[in-house]
Coordinates of C-alpha atoms and ligand atoms in Angstrom, one line a residue:
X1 CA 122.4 114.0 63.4
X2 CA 119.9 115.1 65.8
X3 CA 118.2 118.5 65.1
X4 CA 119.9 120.4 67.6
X5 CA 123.1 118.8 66.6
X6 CA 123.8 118.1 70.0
X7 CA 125.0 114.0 71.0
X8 CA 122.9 112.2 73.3
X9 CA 124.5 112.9 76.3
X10 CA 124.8 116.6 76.5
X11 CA 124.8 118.0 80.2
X12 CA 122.5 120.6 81.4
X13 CA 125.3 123.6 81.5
X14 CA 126.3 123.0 78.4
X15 CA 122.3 122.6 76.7
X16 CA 121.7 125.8 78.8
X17 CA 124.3 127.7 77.4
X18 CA 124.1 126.7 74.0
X19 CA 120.6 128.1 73.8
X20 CA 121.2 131.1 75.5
X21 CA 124.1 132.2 72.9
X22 CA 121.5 130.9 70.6
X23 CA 123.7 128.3 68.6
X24 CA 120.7 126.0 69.2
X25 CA 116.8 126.8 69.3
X26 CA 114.7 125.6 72.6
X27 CA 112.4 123.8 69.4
X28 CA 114.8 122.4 68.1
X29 CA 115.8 120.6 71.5
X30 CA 112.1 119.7 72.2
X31 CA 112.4 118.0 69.2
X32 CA 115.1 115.7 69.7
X33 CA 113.8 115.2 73.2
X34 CA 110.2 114.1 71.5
X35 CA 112.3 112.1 68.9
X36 CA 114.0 110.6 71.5
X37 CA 111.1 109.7 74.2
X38 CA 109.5 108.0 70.8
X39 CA 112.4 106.0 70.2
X40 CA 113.1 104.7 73.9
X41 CA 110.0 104.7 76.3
X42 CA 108.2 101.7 74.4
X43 CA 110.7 99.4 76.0
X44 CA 111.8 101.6 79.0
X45 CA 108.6 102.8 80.2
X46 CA 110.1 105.7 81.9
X47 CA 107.0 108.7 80.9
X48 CA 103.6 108.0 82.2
X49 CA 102.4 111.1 80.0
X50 CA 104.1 113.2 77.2
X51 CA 102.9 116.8 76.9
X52 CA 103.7 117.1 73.6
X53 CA 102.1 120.1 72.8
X54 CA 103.0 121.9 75.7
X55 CA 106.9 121.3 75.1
X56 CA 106.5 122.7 72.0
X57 CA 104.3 126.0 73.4
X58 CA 107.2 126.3 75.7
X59 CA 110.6 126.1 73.4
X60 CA 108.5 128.7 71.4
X61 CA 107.9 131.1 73.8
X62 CA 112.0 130.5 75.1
X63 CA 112.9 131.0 71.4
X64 CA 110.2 134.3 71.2
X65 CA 112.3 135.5 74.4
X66 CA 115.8 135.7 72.8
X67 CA 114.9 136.8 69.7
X68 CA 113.2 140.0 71.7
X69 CA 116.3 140.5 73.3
X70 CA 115.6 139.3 76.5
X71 CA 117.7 137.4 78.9
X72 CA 117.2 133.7 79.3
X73 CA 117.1 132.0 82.6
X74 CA 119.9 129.7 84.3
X75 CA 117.8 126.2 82.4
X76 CA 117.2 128.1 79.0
X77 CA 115.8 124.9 76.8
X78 CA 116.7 122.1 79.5
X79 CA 114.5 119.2 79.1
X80 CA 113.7 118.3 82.7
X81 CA 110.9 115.2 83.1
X82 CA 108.8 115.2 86.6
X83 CA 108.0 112.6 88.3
X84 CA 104.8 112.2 88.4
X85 CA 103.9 112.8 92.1
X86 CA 104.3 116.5 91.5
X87 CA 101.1 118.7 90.4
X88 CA 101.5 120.3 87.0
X89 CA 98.7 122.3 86.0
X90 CA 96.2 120.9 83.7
X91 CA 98.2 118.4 83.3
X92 CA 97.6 114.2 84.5
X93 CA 99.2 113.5 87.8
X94 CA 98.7 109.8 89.0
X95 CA 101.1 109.3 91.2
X96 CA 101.6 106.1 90.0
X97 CA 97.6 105.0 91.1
X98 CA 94.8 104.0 89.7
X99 CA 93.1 106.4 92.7
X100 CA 94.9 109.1 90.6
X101 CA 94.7 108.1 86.9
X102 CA 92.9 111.4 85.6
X103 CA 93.4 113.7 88.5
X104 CA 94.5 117.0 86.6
X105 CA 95.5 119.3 89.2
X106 CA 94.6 123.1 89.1
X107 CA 98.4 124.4 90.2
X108 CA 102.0 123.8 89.9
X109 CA 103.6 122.5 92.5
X110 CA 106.9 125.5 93.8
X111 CA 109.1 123.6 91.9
X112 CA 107.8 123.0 88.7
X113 CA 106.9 126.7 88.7
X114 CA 110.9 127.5 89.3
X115 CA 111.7 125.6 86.6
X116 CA 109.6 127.2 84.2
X117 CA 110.6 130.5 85.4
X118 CA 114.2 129.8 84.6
X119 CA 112.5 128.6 81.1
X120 CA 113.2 124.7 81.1
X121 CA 111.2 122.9 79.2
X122 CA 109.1 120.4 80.8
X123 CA 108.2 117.4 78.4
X124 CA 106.3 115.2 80.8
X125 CA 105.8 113.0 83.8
X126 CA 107.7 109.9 84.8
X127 CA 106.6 106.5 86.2
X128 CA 106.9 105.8 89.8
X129 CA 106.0 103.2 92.4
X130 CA 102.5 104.0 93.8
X131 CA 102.4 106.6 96.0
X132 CA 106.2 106.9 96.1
X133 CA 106.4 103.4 98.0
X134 CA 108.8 100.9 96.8
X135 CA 112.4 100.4 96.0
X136 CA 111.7 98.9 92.4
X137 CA 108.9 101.2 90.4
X138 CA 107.2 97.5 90.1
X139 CA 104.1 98.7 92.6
X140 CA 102.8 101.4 89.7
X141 CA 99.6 101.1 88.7
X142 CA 101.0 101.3 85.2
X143 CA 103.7 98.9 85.1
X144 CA 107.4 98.9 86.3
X145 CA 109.9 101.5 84.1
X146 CA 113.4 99.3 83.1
X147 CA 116.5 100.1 83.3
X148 CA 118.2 100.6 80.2
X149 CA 121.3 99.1 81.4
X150 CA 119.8 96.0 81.3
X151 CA 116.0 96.2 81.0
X152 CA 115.4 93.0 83.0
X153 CA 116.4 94.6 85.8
X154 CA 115.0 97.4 87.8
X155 CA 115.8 101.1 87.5
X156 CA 115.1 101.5 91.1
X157 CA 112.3 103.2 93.1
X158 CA 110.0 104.8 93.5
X159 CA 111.5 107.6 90.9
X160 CA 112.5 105.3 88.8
X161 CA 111.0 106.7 85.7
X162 CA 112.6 110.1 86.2
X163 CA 116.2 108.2 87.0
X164 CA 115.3 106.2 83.5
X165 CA 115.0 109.5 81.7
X166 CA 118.3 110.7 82.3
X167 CA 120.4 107.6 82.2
X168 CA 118.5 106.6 79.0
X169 CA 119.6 110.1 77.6
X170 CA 115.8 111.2 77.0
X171 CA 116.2 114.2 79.3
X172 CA 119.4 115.5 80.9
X173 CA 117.3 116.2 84.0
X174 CA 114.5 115.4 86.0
X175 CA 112.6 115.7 89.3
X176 CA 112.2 113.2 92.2
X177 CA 111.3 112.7 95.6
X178 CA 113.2 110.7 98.4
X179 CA 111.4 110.3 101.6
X180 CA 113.8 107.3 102.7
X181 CA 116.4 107.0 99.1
X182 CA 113.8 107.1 96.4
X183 CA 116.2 109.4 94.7
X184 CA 119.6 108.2 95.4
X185 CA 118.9 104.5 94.8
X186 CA 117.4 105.1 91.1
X187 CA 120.5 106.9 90.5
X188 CA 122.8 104.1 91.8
X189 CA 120.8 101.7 89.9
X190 CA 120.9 103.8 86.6
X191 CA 124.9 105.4 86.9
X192 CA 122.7 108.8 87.0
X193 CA 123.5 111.5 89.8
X194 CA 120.8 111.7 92.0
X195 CA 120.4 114.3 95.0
X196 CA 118.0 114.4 97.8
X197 CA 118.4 117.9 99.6
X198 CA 118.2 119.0 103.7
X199 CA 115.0 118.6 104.6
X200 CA 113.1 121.4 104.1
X201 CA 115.5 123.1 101.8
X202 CA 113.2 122.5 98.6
X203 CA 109.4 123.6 99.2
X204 CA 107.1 120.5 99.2
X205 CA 104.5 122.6 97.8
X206 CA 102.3 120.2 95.4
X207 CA 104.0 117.4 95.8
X208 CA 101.9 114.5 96.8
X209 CA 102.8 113.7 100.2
X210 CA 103.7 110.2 101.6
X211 CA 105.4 111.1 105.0
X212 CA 105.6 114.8 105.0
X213 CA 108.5 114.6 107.6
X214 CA 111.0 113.0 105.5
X215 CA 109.7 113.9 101.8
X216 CA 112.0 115.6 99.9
X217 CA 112.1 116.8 96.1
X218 CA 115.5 116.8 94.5
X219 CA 117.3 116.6 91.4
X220 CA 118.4 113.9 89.1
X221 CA 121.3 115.2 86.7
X222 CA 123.8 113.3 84.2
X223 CA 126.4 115.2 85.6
X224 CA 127.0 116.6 89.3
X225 CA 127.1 120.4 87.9
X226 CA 124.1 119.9 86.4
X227 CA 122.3 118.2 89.4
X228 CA 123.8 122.2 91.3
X229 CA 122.5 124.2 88.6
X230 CA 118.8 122.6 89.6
X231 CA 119.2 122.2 93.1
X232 CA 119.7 125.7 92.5
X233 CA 116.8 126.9 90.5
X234 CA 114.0 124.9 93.0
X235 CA 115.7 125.6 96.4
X236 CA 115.0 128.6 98.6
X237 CA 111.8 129.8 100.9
X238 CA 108.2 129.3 100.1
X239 CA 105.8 130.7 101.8
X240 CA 103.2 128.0 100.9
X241 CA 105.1 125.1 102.6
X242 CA 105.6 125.7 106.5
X243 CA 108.5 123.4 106.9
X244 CA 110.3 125.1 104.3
X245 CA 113.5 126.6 105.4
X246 CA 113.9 130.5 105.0
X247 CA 117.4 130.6 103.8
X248 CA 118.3 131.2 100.4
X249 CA 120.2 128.3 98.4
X250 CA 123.9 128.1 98.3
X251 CA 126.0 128.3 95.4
X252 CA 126.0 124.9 94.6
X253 CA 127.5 124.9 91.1
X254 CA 130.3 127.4 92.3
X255 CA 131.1 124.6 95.0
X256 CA 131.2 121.9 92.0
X257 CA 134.9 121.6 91.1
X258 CA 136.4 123.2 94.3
X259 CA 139.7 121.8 95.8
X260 CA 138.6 119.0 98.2
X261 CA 142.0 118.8 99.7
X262 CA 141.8 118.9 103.6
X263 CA 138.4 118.3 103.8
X264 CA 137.9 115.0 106.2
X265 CA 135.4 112.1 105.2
X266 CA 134.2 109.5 107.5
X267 CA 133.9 106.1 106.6
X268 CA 131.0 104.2 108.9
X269 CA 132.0 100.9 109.6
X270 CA 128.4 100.0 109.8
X271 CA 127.8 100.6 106.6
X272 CA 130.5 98.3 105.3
X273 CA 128.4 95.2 106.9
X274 CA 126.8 91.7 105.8
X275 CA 124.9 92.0 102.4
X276 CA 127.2 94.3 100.8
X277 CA 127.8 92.7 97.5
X278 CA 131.2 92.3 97.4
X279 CA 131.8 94.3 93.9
X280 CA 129.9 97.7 95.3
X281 CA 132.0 97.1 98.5
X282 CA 135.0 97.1 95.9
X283 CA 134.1 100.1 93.7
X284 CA 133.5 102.4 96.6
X285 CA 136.1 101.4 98.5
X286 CA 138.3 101.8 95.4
X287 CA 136.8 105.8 95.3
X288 CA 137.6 106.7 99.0
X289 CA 141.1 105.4 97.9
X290 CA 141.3 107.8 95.2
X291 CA 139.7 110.4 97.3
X292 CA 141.8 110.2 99.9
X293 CA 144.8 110.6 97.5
X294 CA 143.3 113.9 96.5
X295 CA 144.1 114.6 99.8
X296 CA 140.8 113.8 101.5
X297 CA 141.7 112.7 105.4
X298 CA 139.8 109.7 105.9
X299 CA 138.4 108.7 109.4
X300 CA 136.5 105.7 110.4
X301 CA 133.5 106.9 112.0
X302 CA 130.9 104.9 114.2
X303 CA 126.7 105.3 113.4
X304 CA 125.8 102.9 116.1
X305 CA 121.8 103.0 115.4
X306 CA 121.8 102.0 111.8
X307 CA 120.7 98.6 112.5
X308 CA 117.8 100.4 113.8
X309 CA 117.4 103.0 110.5
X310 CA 114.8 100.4 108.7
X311 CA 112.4 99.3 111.8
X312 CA 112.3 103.5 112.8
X313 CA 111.8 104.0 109.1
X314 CA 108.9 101.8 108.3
X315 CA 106.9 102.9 111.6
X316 CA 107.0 106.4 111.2
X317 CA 106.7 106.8 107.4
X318 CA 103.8 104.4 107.4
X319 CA 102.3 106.0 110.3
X320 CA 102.6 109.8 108.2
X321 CA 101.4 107.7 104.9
X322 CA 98.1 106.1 106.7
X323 CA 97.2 109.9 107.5
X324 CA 98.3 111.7 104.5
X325 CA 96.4 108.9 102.7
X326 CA 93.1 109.6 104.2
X327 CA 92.1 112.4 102.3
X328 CA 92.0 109.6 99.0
X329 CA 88.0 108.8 100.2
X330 CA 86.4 109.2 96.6
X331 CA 85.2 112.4 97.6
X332 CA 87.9 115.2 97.1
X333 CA 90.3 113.7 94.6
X334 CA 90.7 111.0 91.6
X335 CA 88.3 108.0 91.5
X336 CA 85.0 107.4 93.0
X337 CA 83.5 103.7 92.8
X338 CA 79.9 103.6 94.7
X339 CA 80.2 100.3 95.6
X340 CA 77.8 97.5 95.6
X341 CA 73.9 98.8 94.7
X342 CA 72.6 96.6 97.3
X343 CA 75.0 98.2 99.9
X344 CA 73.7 101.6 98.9
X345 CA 70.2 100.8 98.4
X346 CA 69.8 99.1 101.7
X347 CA 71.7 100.9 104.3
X348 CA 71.1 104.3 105.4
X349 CA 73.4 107.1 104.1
X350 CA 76.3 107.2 106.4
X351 CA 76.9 103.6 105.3
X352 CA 76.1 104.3 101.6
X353 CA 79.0 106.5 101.8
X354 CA 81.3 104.1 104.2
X355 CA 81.1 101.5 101.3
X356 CA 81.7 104.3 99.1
X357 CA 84.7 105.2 100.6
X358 CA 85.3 101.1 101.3
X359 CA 84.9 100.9 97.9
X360 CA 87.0 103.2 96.3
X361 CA 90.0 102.5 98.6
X362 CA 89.7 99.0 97.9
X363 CA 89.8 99.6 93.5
X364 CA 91.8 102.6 94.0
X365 CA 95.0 101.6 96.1
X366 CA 97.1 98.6 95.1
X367 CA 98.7 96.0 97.8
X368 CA 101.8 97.6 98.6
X369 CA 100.0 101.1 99.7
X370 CA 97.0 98.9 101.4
X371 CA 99.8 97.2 103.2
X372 CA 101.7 100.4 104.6
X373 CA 98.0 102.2 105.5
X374 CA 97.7 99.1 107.6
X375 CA 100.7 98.9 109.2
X376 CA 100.8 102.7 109.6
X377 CA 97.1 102.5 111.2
X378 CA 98.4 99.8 113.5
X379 CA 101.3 101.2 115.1
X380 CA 99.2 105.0 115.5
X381 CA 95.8 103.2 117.6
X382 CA 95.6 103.2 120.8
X383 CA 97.8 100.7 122.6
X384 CA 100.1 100.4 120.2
X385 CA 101.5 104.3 120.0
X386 CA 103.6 104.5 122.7
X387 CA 105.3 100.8 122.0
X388 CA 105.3 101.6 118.2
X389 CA 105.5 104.8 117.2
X390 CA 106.7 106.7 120.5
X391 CA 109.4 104.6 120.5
X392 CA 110.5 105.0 116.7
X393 CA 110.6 108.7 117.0
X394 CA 113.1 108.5 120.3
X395 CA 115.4 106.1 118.1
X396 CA 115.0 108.8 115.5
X397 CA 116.5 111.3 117.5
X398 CA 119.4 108.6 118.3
X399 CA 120.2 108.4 114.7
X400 CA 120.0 112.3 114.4
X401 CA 122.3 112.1 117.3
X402 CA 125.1 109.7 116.1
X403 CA 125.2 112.0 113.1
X404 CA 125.5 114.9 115.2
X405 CA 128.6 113.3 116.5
X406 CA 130.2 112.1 113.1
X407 CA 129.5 115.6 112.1
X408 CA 132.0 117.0 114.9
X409 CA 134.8 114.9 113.8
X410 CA 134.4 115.2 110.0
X411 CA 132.7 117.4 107.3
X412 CA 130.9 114.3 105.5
X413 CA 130.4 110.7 105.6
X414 CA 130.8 108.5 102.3
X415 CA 129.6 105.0 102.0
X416 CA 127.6 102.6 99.3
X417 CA 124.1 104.0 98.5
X418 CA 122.6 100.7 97.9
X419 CA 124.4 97.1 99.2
X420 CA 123.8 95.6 95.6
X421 CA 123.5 96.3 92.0
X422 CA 120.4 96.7 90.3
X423 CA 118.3 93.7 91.0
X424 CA 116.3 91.8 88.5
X425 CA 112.6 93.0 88.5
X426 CA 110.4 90.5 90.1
X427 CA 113.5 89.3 92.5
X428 CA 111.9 90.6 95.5
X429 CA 108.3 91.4 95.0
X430 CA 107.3 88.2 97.0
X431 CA 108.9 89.3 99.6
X432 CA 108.5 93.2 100.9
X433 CA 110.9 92.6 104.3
X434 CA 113.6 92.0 102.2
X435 CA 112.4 95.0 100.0
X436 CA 112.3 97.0 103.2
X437 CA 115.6 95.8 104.5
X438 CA 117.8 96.8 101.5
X439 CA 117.2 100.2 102.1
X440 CA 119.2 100.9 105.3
X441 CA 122.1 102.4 103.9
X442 CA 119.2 105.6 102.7
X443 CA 117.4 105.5 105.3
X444 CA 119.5 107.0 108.3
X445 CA 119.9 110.5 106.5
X446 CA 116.3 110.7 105.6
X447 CA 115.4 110.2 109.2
X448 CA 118.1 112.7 110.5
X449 CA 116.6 115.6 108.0
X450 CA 120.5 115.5 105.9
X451 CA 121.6 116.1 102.7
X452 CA 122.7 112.9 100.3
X453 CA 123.3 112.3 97.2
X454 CA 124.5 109.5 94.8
X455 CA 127.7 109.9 92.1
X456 CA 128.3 106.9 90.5
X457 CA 131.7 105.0 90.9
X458 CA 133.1 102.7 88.8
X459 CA 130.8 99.7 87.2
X460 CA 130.2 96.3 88.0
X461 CA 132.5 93.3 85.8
X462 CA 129.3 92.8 83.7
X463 CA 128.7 96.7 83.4
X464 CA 125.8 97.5 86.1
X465 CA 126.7 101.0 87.5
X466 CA 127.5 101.2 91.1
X467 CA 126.7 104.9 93.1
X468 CA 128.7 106.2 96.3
X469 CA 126.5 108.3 98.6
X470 CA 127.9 110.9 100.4
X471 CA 125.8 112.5 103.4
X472 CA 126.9 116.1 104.5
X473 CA 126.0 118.2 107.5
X474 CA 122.4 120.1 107.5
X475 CA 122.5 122.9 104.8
X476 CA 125.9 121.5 103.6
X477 CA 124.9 120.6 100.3
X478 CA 128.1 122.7 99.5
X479 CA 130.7 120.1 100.6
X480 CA 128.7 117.5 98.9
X481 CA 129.0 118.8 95.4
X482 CA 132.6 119.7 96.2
X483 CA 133.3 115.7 96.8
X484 CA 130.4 114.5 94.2
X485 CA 132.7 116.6 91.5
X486 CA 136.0 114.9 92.9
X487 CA 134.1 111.3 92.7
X488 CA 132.8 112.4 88.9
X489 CA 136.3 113.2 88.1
X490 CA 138.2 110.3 89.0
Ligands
LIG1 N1 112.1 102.5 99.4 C1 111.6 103.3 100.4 C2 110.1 103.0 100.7 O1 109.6 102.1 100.1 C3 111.7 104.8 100.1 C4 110.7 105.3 99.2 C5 110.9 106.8 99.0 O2 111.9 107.4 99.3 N2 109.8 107.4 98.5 O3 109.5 103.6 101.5

């Protein structure tokens, strides 16, 4: 019996409103969530830090507010684990990098400050690939998390740790970011729900950036309504992130549940192509059957850019990265190294601090970010724009555009999130093109700015969960949960 007598797998509605009638304490949840962190993240490796002290500060002051009478907010006592590429005052944020081991930032980013207005707890921050970059969490400075359905095999990237949180049962949230699937594919690794909002519908405020056009923070949930009741907490205007949209949110839990009957899904034949493991293929195929006797119309619909999704991908989000990344220079943030004493002793000061800088870079960042500063450096000099980086943002608009077209023939488009199962870790680190290529299925809908999320479908034979993304119009989100709730309940 755990000390909030609550199972394992309790949703975040259900925790929320069991601590606002009072029939559990917020303490007595940060307990079990301790107790349960202690038990599982040795092997899983899904926290990078544990603010023990703080959880407990919180659930005290949550308790403190009910017994005065007060009302609670819509996350009363929800453990909710961030990964750890958003700033949390005084509290370690490494972004999965040695450059950022004991950077404590002086502010929350907007969304961890929602959820502690709407009084979630916050127990700590998850593991991640460095800098957000990877498919696998294996390019962390502090070790790959596992997945606990099978912890030789990865929980996916790069928020892996916060999709290892929820599908472990530590937390029944969490943060992450997506800038090209780095939330959906964690959950369709893990069986958790994983959502990566309209672009700009969720302030980027304090999150470390990789490629500010396509980064995204969303929601990870063990249930869709849970995933809504977040979305809805963190999403709205902020007037300290410019591309932040000024609408309100939506009523996304109200749209969980709805009757999805008439609504009209598009199936892209594209995305239905060489490399789909057979048994995804199966399970999300099997899904849209069941959907479609719901009474979901189902349409095939034509994306005729995807092949182009991961090339257009990997030049513009390494371009943004090799210019976000500049500000690392052992000067502002994180680590400093001075470099060798000869270098400083015998140049003159402007090349004291270039080996500084050298320096720092050089022990700070591991391959995988060296490699995309390269590449992102490369296709932004001079020469080398127009062919490289020119010409990826004109495709971009082509994949916007075949959306656009989808979009006036059907209200979303369902399809496999990722074309396997979780891989085994180690499987692909030789080899970062194949890395690269398995993310074309989350990939388009980054670079078009649209909603997606991933609802797990039915298992693999040996037991390896299996997600179905759906991808709804701009602002949509709506239609998504609607569906995401119909997939859930099958
Ligand atoms: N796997 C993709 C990459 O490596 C996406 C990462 C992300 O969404 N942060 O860039």
């Amino acid at each position: 019996m755990t000390a909030s007598g609550l199972s394992k797998t309790v949703s975040v509605v259900e925790l929320a409103d069991r601590v606002r009638r009072g029939e559990t304490s917020a303490v007595a949840v940060a307990h079990d969530t301790l107790s349960r962190i202690d038990q599982d993240n040795g092997n899983l490796n899904a926290f990078l830090t544990v603010t023990r002290d703080e959880l407990l500060e919180q659930a005290h002051a949550i308790d403190e507010k009910r017994a005065r009478g007060q009302a609670l907010g819509p996350l009363a006592g929800v453990p909710i684990a961030l990964k750890d590429a958003l700033c949390t005052r005084g509290v370690r944020t490494t972004c999965g990098s040695k450059m950022l081991a004991s950077y404590v930032p002086p502010y929350d980013a907007t969304a961890v400050s929602r959820l502690r207005a709407a009084d979630a707890l916050l127990p700590g921050k998850t593991n991640m690939d460095e800098f957000a970059m990877g498919s696998s969490n294996e390019t962390s400075a502090f070790g790959p998390a596992r997945n606990p359905h099978d912890r030789e095999r990865t929980p996916g990237g790069s928020s892996g740790g916060s999709a290892v949180a929820v599908a472990s049962g530590m937390t029944p949230a969490s943060l992450g970011s997506d800038t090209g699937g780095s939330i959906r594919q964690p959950a369709s690794f893990t069986g958790a729900v994983g959502v990566k909002p309209t672009y700009g519908r969720v302030s980027r405020f304090g999150l470390v950036a990789f490629a500010s056009s396509l980064d995204q923070i969303g929601p990870f949930a063990s249930d869709v309504r849970g995933a809504a009741r977040v979305l809805g907490v963190i999403a709205g205007a902020d007037d300290r992130d410019a591309t932040c949209l000024p609408a309100p949110g939506d009523d996304y839990e109200g749209a969980c549940g709805k009757a999805v009957r008439g609504l009209r899904i598009g199936v892209p034949e594209e995305y239905f192509g060489s490399g789909l493991d057979p048994e995804v293929e199966g399970s999300v195929r099997a899904a849209i059957a069941r959907l479609e006797s719901d009474g979901v119309m189902i349409k095939k619909v034509h994306l005729a850019h995807t092949r182009h999704a991961v090339a257009t991908y990997y030049v513009i989000a390494t371009a943004e990265a090799s210019s976000n990344l500049a500000r690392f220079d052992g000067v502002r943030y994180g680590l400093r190294v001075m470099g060798s004493a000869a270098a400083n002793s015998k140049h003159s000061q402007g090349s004291a601090l270039r080996a500084m800088i050298g320096a720092t870079r050089d022990a700070g960042f591991g391959s995988e970010v060296k490699r995309r500063i390269l590449l992102g450096t490369f296709v932004l000099s001079a020469g080398y724009y127009d062919a490289y980086y020119l010409k990826a943002q004109k495709v971009r608009t082509l994949i916007r555009r075949d959306f656009d077209k989808a979009f006036g023939e059907v209200d979303a488009i369902v399809c496999p999130t990722y074309p396997t199962p979780a891989f085994r870790l180690g499987e692909k680190t030789s080899d970062p093109l194949a890395m690269y290529l398995s993310d074309v299925y989350t990939l388009p809908a980054s670079l078009a700015g649209l909603p997606a999320m991933s609802v797990p479908c039915a298992p693999t034979k040996a037991g390896l969960p299996v997600g179905l993304q759906i991808i709804a119009p701009a602002l949509k989100e709506t239609t998504m949960f609607a569906l995401a709730s119909a997939v859930e309940g099958q």
